[in-house]
């Protein structure tokens, strides 16, 4: 993404558009990536406004489209949005908890042209899954809908957010996915933004837990390959256990464009926590937002970088790491991502690792999206 002239960025089109249709959700997950103040969110974009966003995104060159939330199924206009996306030529992905999904909706989405459905789980057993999700019937519903998605001819794509309270279930999680006939399984250890950052001390696994889990995944991969299984396991380790930062979003404002429920356009779904003024699609065209807005140009290229990033020979690979992570951990989004071993703030990552080795918080100690709902499971 970085140009040769004075660290300026050569800006290509956004290839991936994420439509966060709503922050509303029937679940209470304590690692939710939605803003902590989601309940105070402004009015959601209308159907016509979302249709305009989809059209503008396609004109810009976006080819992949994700429908996300919150829970996108709470939007009654979802079939209409899917149909328009198919007409425009997007490859579409629905990211859902499965709650609110029905056999009829699965068929309706297929008829509208949806290409892909990802169903999330919280654990491999009903008790833990439902406690984290905040719904006594969540696990049963998820199982039924995962099977319905498969029966409708979609690839079965399952997502498990992994944390210290379910990381011991890795073998059982993989067994469940095998029984369901999953094609792709994302085992994504918590990345600490939003509610996950607020609950980091209670969610972050120890190094020993993480090492064991990764070994179990690798053993399962070897076994599946030997058995001729096509199921793919994707294990995503938390940034906090790395010594070099990830190339967050493949670079700020490089490939990914997110539109939040209220119309705020963002380089990533977490970026609204930064002290940056991001434009809204109601008043600014998507083209102007992507190419010309100060928010999207803020961290493009490398001219903004302080040391040690500015002199680092890896700055073209990791782009200085994650701006949201830098802000959350240091209070200044310009700083080198503390995950990096070269960062002057790397000690904060090391301290978090040490704390994870001795953490004792239970599920009942976490802060959930819906406190009232969590009381159903954690009564004294």
Short mmCIF file of C-alpha atoms in Angstrom, two decimals:
data_model
loop_
_atom_site.label_atom_id
_atom_site.label_comp_id
_atom_site.label_asym_id
_atom_site.label_seq_id
_atom_site.Cartn_x
_atom_site.Cartn_y
_atom_site.Cartn_z
CA UNK A 1 0.00 0.00 0.00
CA UNK A 2 2.90 2.38 0.64
CA UNK A 3 4.11 4.57 -2.20
CA UNK A 4 7.70 5.58 -2.82
CA UNK A 5 7.17 9.33 -2.47
CA UNK A 6 7.52 10.60 1.09
CA UNK A 7 5.72 7.66 2.66
CA UNK A 8 2.43 8.46 0.96
CA UNK A 9 -0.01 5.66 0.28
CA UNK A 10 -1.05 4.47 -3.14
CA UNK A 11 -4.77 3.94 -2.55
CA UNK A 12 -6.56 1.21 -4.44
CA UNK A 13 -10.25 0.30 -4.19
CA UNK A 14 -11.81 -1.34 -1.14
CA UNK A 15 -12.23 -5.05 -1.89
CA UNK A 16 -14.24 -5.99 1.19
CA UNK A 17 -17.32 -4.13 2.43
CA UNK A 18 -18.65 -4.99 5.89
CA UNK A 19 -22.24 -3.89 6.45
CA UNK A 20 -22.88 -3.80 10.19
CA UNK A 21 -26.62 -3.62 9.85
CA UNK A 22 -27.43 -3.29 13.55
CA UNK A 23 -25.94 -3.46 17.04
CA UNK A 24 -29.08 -5.18 18.30
CA UNK A 25 -28.51 -8.81 19.30
CA UNK A 26 -30.35 -11.43 21.38
CA UNK A 27 -27.05 -12.58 22.91
CA UNK A 28 -24.94 -11.11 25.72
CA UNK A 29 -21.41 -12.32 24.85
CA UNK A 30 -18.77 -10.71 27.10
CA UNK A 31 -16.28 -10.56 24.21
CA UNK A 32 -18.57 -8.78 21.77
CA UNK A 33 -16.74 -6.48 19.36
CA UNK A 34 -19.56 -3.91 19.34
CA UNK A 35 -18.94 -0.58 21.12
CA UNK A 36 -19.44 -0.56 24.88
CA UNK A 37 -22.07 2.16 24.46
CA UNK A 38 -23.93 0.33 21.68
CA UNK A 39 -27.25 0.79 23.51
CA UNK A 40 -26.92 4.55 23.01
CA UNK A 41 -26.45 4.18 19.27
CA UNK A 42 -28.23 6.46 16.89
CA UNK A 43 -30.98 5.37 14.53
CA UNK A 44 -29.97 2.68 12.04
CA UNK A 45 -29.71 3.31 8.32
CA UNK A 46 -32.92 2.71 6.42
CA UNK A 47 -33.31 0.06 3.75
CA UNK A 48 -32.87 2.67 0.99
CA UNK A 49 -29.76 4.03 2.62
CA UNK A 50 -28.23 0.56 2.86
CA UNK A 51 -29.12 -0.13 -0.77
CA UNK A 52 -27.29 3.05 -1.72
CA UNK A 53 -24.25 1.96 0.30
CA UNK A 54 -24.19 -1.40 -1.49
CA UNK A 55 -24.41 0.26 -4.90
CA UNK A 56 -21.69 2.79 -4.12
CA UNK A 57 -19.44 0.09 -2.70
CA UNK A 58 -19.75 -2.00 -5.83
CA UNK A 59 -19.04 1.03 -8.01
CA UNK A 60 -15.86 1.56 -6.00
CA UNK A 61 -14.76 -2.01 -6.70
CA UNK A 62 -15.78 -3.92 -3.58
CA UNK A 63 -16.35 -7.59 -4.42
CA UNK A 64 -16.85 -9.24 -1.01
CA UNK A 65 -19.76 -8.19 1.18
CA UNK A 66 -20.35 -9.24 4.77
CA UNK A 67 -23.66 -8.75 6.58
CA UNK A 68 -22.88 -8.46 10.27
CA UNK A 69 -23.98 -6.85 13.51
CA UNK A 70 -25.01 -7.31 16.29
CA UNK A 71 -27.30 -9.90 14.85
CA UNK A 72 -28.19 -9.02 11.23
CA UNK A 73 -31.21 -11.34 11.33
CA UNK A 74 -33.14 -8.77 13.35
CA UNK A 75 -33.33 -6.62 10.21
CA UNK A 76 -36.53 -7.60 8.34
CA UNK A 77 -35.10 -6.13 5.13
CA UNK A 78 -32.19 -8.60 5.03
CA UNK A 79 -33.61 -10.63 2.09
CA UNK A 80 -34.01 -7.41 0.08
CA UNK A 81 -30.43 -6.39 0.82
CA UNK A 82 -29.15 -9.84 -0.15
CA UNK A 83 -31.09 -9.76 -3.41
CA UNK A 84 -29.67 -6.35 -4.31
CA UNK A 85 -26.17 -7.54 -3.47
CA UNK A 86 -26.59 -10.52 -5.80
CA UNK A 87 -27.88 -8.22 -8.55
CA UNK A 88 -24.82 -6.01 -8.11
CA UNK A 89 -22.43 -8.97 -8.31
CA UNK A 90 -21.11 -9.21 -4.74
CA UNK A 91 -20.00 -12.45 -3.11
CA UNK A 92 -22.09 -12.30 0.07
CA UNK A 93 -21.49 -13.66 3.55
CA UNK A 94 -23.96 -13.66 6.44
CA UNK A 95 -22.28 -13.65 9.87
CA UNK A 96 -24.87 -14.80 12.40
CA UNK A 97 -25.37 -16.31 15.85
CA UNK A 98 -28.09 -18.48 14.35
CA UNK A 99 -30.70 -17.11 16.74
CA UNK A 100 -33.65 -15.96 14.70
CA UNK A 101 -32.65 -18.15 11.77
CA UNK A 102 -35.23 -20.66 10.50
CA UNK A 103 -35.39 -23.24 7.74
CA UNK A 104 -37.67 -20.88 5.82
CA UNK A 105 -35.18 -18.01 6.13
CA UNK A 106 -32.30 -20.22 5.02
CA UNK A 107 -34.29 -21.07 1.89
CA UNK A 108 -35.32 -17.44 1.37
CA UNK A 109 -31.72 -16.26 1.61
CA UNK A 110 -30.65 -18.90 -0.89
CA UNK A 111 -33.38 -17.77 -3.27
CA UNK A 112 -32.21 -14.17 -2.84
CA UNK A 113 -28.67 -15.18 -3.82
CA UNK A 114 -26.74 -15.43 -0.53
CA UNK A 115 -23.44 -17.24 -1.06
CA UNK A 116 -22.21 -18.06 2.42
CA UNK A 117 -23.44 -18.34 6.03
CA UNK A 118 -21.19 -18.42 9.09
CA UNK A 119 -22.76 -19.62 12.35
CA UNK A 120 -21.10 -18.83 15.67
CA UNK A 121 -20.96 -21.05 18.75
CA UNK A 122 -19.82 -20.19 22.28
CA UNK A 123 -18.75 -23.67 23.42
CA UNK A 124 -19.02 -27.39 22.66
CA UNK A 125 -21.66 -28.11 25.31
CA UNK A 126 -25.08 -26.59 25.99
CA UNK A 127 -24.43 -25.40 29.56
CA UNK A 128 -21.35 -23.29 28.83
CA UNK A 129 -22.59 -22.15 25.42
CA UNK A 130 -25.88 -20.91 26.83
CA UNK A 131 -24.30 -19.24 29.85
CA UNK A 132 -21.98 -17.17 27.64
CA UNK A 133 -24.68 -16.49 25.06
CA UNK A 134 -27.34 -15.63 27.64
CA UNK A 135 -30.03 -17.81 26.10
CA UNK A 136 -31.21 -21.14 27.47
CA UNK A 137 -32.04 -22.44 23.99
CA UNK A 138 -29.08 -20.97 22.09
CA UNK A 139 -27.09 -24.19 21.71
CA UNK A 140 -30.05 -26.21 20.49
CA UNK A 141 -30.95 -23.50 17.97
CA UNK A 142 -27.38 -23.23 16.71
CA UNK A 143 -27.13 -26.98 16.13
CA UNK A 144 -30.39 -27.02 14.20
CA UNK A 145 -29.44 -24.05 12.06
CA UNK A 146 -25.93 -25.32 11.30
CA UNK A 147 -27.55 -28.50 9.98
CA UNK A 148 -30.13 -26.48 8.01
CA UNK A 149 -27.38 -24.41 6.40
CA UNK A 150 -25.58 -27.58 5.35
CA UNK A 151 -28.77 -29.15 4.06
CA UNK A 152 -29.46 -26.06 1.93
CA UNK A 153 -26.20 -26.61 0.07
CA UNK A 154 -24.09 -23.95 1.75
CA UNK A 155 -20.63 -24.80 3.02
CA UNK A 156 -20.88 -25.27 6.80
CA UNK A 157 -18.71 -22.52 8.28
CA UNK A 158 -18.56 -22.45 12.08
CA UNK A 159 -16.90 -19.90 14.33
CA UNK A 160 -15.87 -20.40 17.97
CA UNK A 161 -14.44 -17.48 19.94
CA UNK A 162 -11.85 -19.07 22.21
CA UNK A 163 -11.02 -17.75 25.70
CA UNK A 164 -9.83 -19.08 29.04
CA UNK A 165 -13.27 -20.51 29.91
CA UNK A 166 -13.64 -22.73 26.83
CA UNK A 167 -10.08 -23.26 25.61
CA UNK A 168 -9.98 -26.57 27.48
CA UNK A 169 -12.75 -27.81 25.16
CA UNK A 170 -10.66 -27.76 21.99
CA UNK A 171 -10.86 -31.51 21.40
CA UNK A 172 -14.61 -31.54 22.11
CA UNK A 173 -15.19 -28.53 19.88
CA UNK A 174 -13.43 -30.22 16.97
CA UNK A 175 -15.38 -33.44 17.62
CA UNK A 176 -18.64 -31.48 17.51
CA UNK A 177 -17.64 -29.88 14.21
CA UNK A 178 -16.83 -33.30 12.76
CA UNK A 179 -20.21 -34.67 13.81
CA UNK A 180 -21.95 -31.71 12.20
CA UNK A 181 -19.99 -32.16 8.97
CA UNK A 182 -18.38 -28.73 9.10
CA UNK A 183 -16.33 -27.63 6.11
CA UNK A 184 -14.50 -24.71 7.74
CA UNK A 185 -13.98 -24.08 11.44
CA UNK A 186 -12.52 -20.83 12.76
CA UNK A 187 -11.10 -21.20 16.26
CA UNK A 188 -10.49 -17.54 16.95
CA UNK A 189 -8.90 -16.70 20.26
CA UNK A 190 -10.19 -13.43 21.66
CA UNK A 191 -8.74 -10.25 20.24
CA UNK A 192 -9.02 -7.60 22.91
CA UNK A 193 -11.24 -4.80 21.64
CA UNK A 194 -14.70 -3.69 22.73
CA UNK A 195 -16.18 -5.87 25.43
CA UNK A 196 -13.28 -8.32 25.19
CA UNK A 197 -10.86 -5.57 26.23
CA UNK A 198 -13.09 -4.65 29.16
CA UNK A 199 -13.08 -8.33 30.20
CA UNK A 200 -9.49 -9.10 29.23
CA UNK A 201 -8.36 -10.25 32.66
CA UNK A 202 -11.18 -12.77 32.78
CA UNK A 203 -10.90 -13.94 29.17
CA UNK A 204 -7.20 -14.11 28.31
CA UNK A 205 -5.83 -17.67 28.40
CA UNK A 206 -2.49 -18.46 29.95
CA UNK A 207 0.46 -19.37 27.77
CA UNK A 208 0.19 -22.98 28.96
CA UNK A 209 -3.50 -23.12 27.95
CA UNK A 210 -2.76 -21.60 24.57
CA UNK A 211 0.18 -23.92 23.89
CA UNK A 212 -1.88 -26.98 24.72
CA UNK A 213 -4.82 -25.82 22.60
CA UNK A 214 -2.61 -25.16 19.58
CA UNK A 215 -1.02 -28.61 19.95
CA UNK A 216 -4.49 -30.19 20.07
CA UNK A 217 -5.51 -28.36 16.90
CA UNK A 218 -2.35 -29.49 15.12
CA UNK A 219 -2.95 -33.09 16.21
CA UNK A 220 -6.51 -32.88 14.90
CA UNK A 221 -5.28 -31.50 11.57
CA UNK A 222 -2.88 -34.43 11.20
CA UNK A 223 -5.63 -36.92 12.05
CA UNK A 224 -8.15 -35.32 9.70
CA UNK A 225 -5.66 -35.25 6.85
CA UNK A 226 -4.79 -38.92 7.37
CA UNK A 227 -8.50 -39.79 7.34
CA UNK A 228 -9.05 -37.88 4.10
CA UNK A 229 -11.31 -35.31 5.74
CA UNK A 230 -11.78 -32.00 3.93
CA UNK A 231 -12.64 -30.10 7.11
CA UNK A 232 -10.31 -27.15 7.56
CA UNK A 233 -9.31 -25.86 11.00
CA UNK A 234 -8.22 -22.22 11.25
CA UNK A 235 -6.61 -21.42 14.59
CA UNK A 236 -6.15 -17.71 15.30
CA UNK A 237 -3.81 -16.90 18.18
CA UNK A 238 -4.27 -13.72 20.21
CA UNK A 239 -2.00 -10.82 19.33
CA UNK A 240 -0.88 -10.63 22.95
CA UNK A 241 1.22 -13.78 22.51
CA UNK A 242 3.10 -12.53 19.47
CA UNK A 243 6.36 -10.59 19.26
CA UNK A 244 5.50 -8.87 15.99
CA UNK A 245 2.16 -7.20 15.27
CA UNK A 246 -0.19 -8.38 12.60
CA UNK A 247 -0.72 -6.35 9.44
CA UNK A 248 -4.00 -5.11 10.86
CA UNK A 249 -6.72 -5.11 8.16
CA UNK A 250 -3.85 -5.44 5.63
CA UNK A 251 -3.12 -1.81 6.31
CA UNK A 252 -5.33 1.10 7.36
CA UNK A 253 -7.79 2.02 4.61
CA UNK A 254 -6.24 -0.49 2.23
CA UNK A 255 -8.77 -3.26 1.56
CA UNK A 256 -11.55 -3.08 4.15
CA UNK A 257 -14.41 -0.63 4.47
CA UNK A 258 -16.91 -0.95 7.31
CA UNK A 259 -20.20 0.91 7.58
CA UNK A 260 -21.68 0.96 11.08
CA UNK A 261 -25.43 0.82 11.79
CA UNK A 262 -25.68 4.61 12.12
CA UNK A 263 -23.88 5.19 8.80
CA UNK A 264 -20.41 5.93 10.17
CA UNK A 265 -17.77 4.71 7.72
CA UNK A 266 -14.71 3.08 9.31
CA UNK A 267 -11.42 1.49 8.21
CA UNK A 268 -12.22 -1.38 10.63
CA UNK A 269 -15.12 -2.24 12.90
CA UNK A 270 -13.24 -1.13 16.05
CA UNK A 271 -11.93 2.20 14.76
CA UNK A 272 -14.77 4.34 16.10
CA UNK A 273 -13.18 4.13 19.57
CA UNK A 274 -10.32 6.30 18.25
CA UNK A 275 -10.37 10.11 18.69
CA UNK A 276 -10.78 10.59 14.94
CA UNK A 277 -13.70 12.20 13.13
CA UNK A 278 -15.05 9.61 10.71
CA UNK A 279 -17.60 10.60 8.04
CA UNK A 280 -21.11 9.27 7.59
CA UNK A 281 -22.62 7.88 4.42
CA UNK A 282 -25.75 10.02 4.81
CA UNK A 283 -23.80 13.18 4.01
CA UNK A 284 -20.70 12.00 2.11
CA UNK A 285 -20.36 9.67 -0.86
CA UNK A 286 -18.53 6.40 -0.30
CA UNK A 287 -16.00 7.39 -2.97
CA UNK A 288 -15.17 10.64 -1.20
CA UNK A 289 -15.01 8.82 2.14
CA UNK A 290 -12.61 6.19 0.84
CA UNK A 291 -10.23 8.38 -1.13
CA UNK A 292 -10.44 11.84 0.38
CA UNK A 293 -11.68 11.83 3.99
CA UNK A 294 -9.16 12.74 6.71
CA UNK A 295 -10.30 9.75 8.77
CA UNK A 296 -9.44 7.20 6.10
CA UNK A 297 -6.17 8.92 5.21
CA UNK A 298 -5.10 9.36 8.81
CA UNK A 299 -2.86 6.27 9.01
CA UNK A 300 -2.31 5.46 5.35
CA UNK A 301 1.30 5.11 4.23
CA UNK A 302 4.09 5.56 6.78
CA UNK A 303 4.67 9.31 7.00
CA UNK A 304 2.64 9.39 10.25
CA UNK A 305 4.88 6.84 11.98
CA UNK A 306 7.03 7.73 14.99
CA UNK A 307 10.11 5.76 15.95
CA UNK A 308 10.79 2.87 16.15
CA UNK A 309 8.29 2.18 13.34
CA UNK A 310 9.61 4.87 11.00
CA UNK A 311 13.05 3.23 10.81
CA UNK A 312 11.86 -0.38 10.98
CA UNK A 313 12.56 -2.55 7.96
CA UNK A 314 9.27 -4.40 8.60
CA UNK A 315 6.99 -1.35 8.41
CA UNK A 316 5.92 -2.35 4.91
CA UNK A 317 4.74 -5.71 6.28
CA UNK A 318 2.91 -4.80 9.48
CA UNK A 319 2.20 -1.05 8.90
CA UNK A 320 3.02 -0.37 12.54
CA UNK A 321 0.44 -2.85 13.78
CA UNK A 322 -3.03 -2.11 15.10
CA UNK A 323 -3.98 1.51 15.81
CA UNK A 324 -6.89 0.49 18.06
CA UNK A 325 -4.62 -1.75 20.12
CA UNK A 326 -2.05 1.02 20.44
CA UNK A 327 -4.75 3.41 21.63
CA UNK A 328 -6.30 1.01 24.13
CA UNK A 329 -2.96 0.07 25.67
CA UNK A 330 -1.08 3.38 25.56
CA UNK A 331 -3.71 6.09 25.12
CA UNK A 332 -2.11 7.25 21.86
CA UNK A 333 -3.04 5.60 18.57
CA UNK A 334 0.17 6.93 16.94
CA UNK A 335 2.36 4.70 19.09
CA UNK A 336 3.90 1.47 17.90
CA UNK A 337 1.59 -1.46 18.61
CA UNK A 338 2.69 -2.72 22.05
CA UNK A 339 2.52 -6.28 20.74
CA UNK A 340 5.76 -5.56 18.91
CA UNK A 341 8.88 -6.52 20.82
CA UNK A 342 10.49 -3.28 19.59
CA UNK A 343 7.75 -1.09 21.05
CA UNK A 344 8.70 0.95 24.14
CA UNK A 345 5.32 -0.14 25.52
CA UNK A 346 5.84 -3.90 25.05
CA UNK A 347 6.03 -4.29 28.83
CA UNK A 348 2.24 -3.84 28.93
CA UNK A 349 1.82 -6.97 26.84
CA UNK A 350 4.26 -8.86 29.05
CA UNK A 351 2.33 -7.74 32.13
CA UNK A 352 -0.94 -8.98 30.58
CA UNK A 353 0.66 -12.38 29.94
CA UNK A 354 1.84 -12.62 33.54
CA UNK A 355 -1.60 -11.69 34.79
CA UNK A 356 -3.18 -14.40 32.64
CA UNK A 357 -0.98 -17.00 34.31
CA UNK A 358 -2.58 -16.19 37.67
CA UNK A 359 -6.12 -15.11 36.72
CA UNK A 360 -8.95 -16.56 38.78
CA UNK A 361 -12.04 -14.74 37.43
CA UNK A 362 -15.01 -16.95 36.65
CA UNK A 363 -17.73 -16.43 34.07
CA UNK A 364 -19.85 -14.77 36.74
CA UNK A 365 -17.18 -12.07 37.15
CA UNK A 366 -17.33 -10.92 33.53
CA UNK A 367 -19.25 -7.88 32.32
CA UNK A 368 -21.88 -8.92 29.78
CA UNK A 369 -23.69 -6.94 27.10
CA UNK A 370 -26.95 -7.58 28.92
CA UNK A 371 -26.45 -7.71 32.68
CA UNK A 372 -30.08 -8.58 33.37
CA UNK A 373 -29.86 -11.59 31.04
CA UNK A 374 -26.67 -12.86 32.68
CA UNK A 375 -28.40 -13.06 36.06
CA UNK A 376 -30.43 -15.99 34.74
CA UNK A 377 -27.25 -18.06 34.82
CA UNK A 378 -25.25 -16.64 37.73
CA UNK A 379 -27.58 -16.49 40.69
CA UNK A 380 -26.11 -17.05 44.13
#
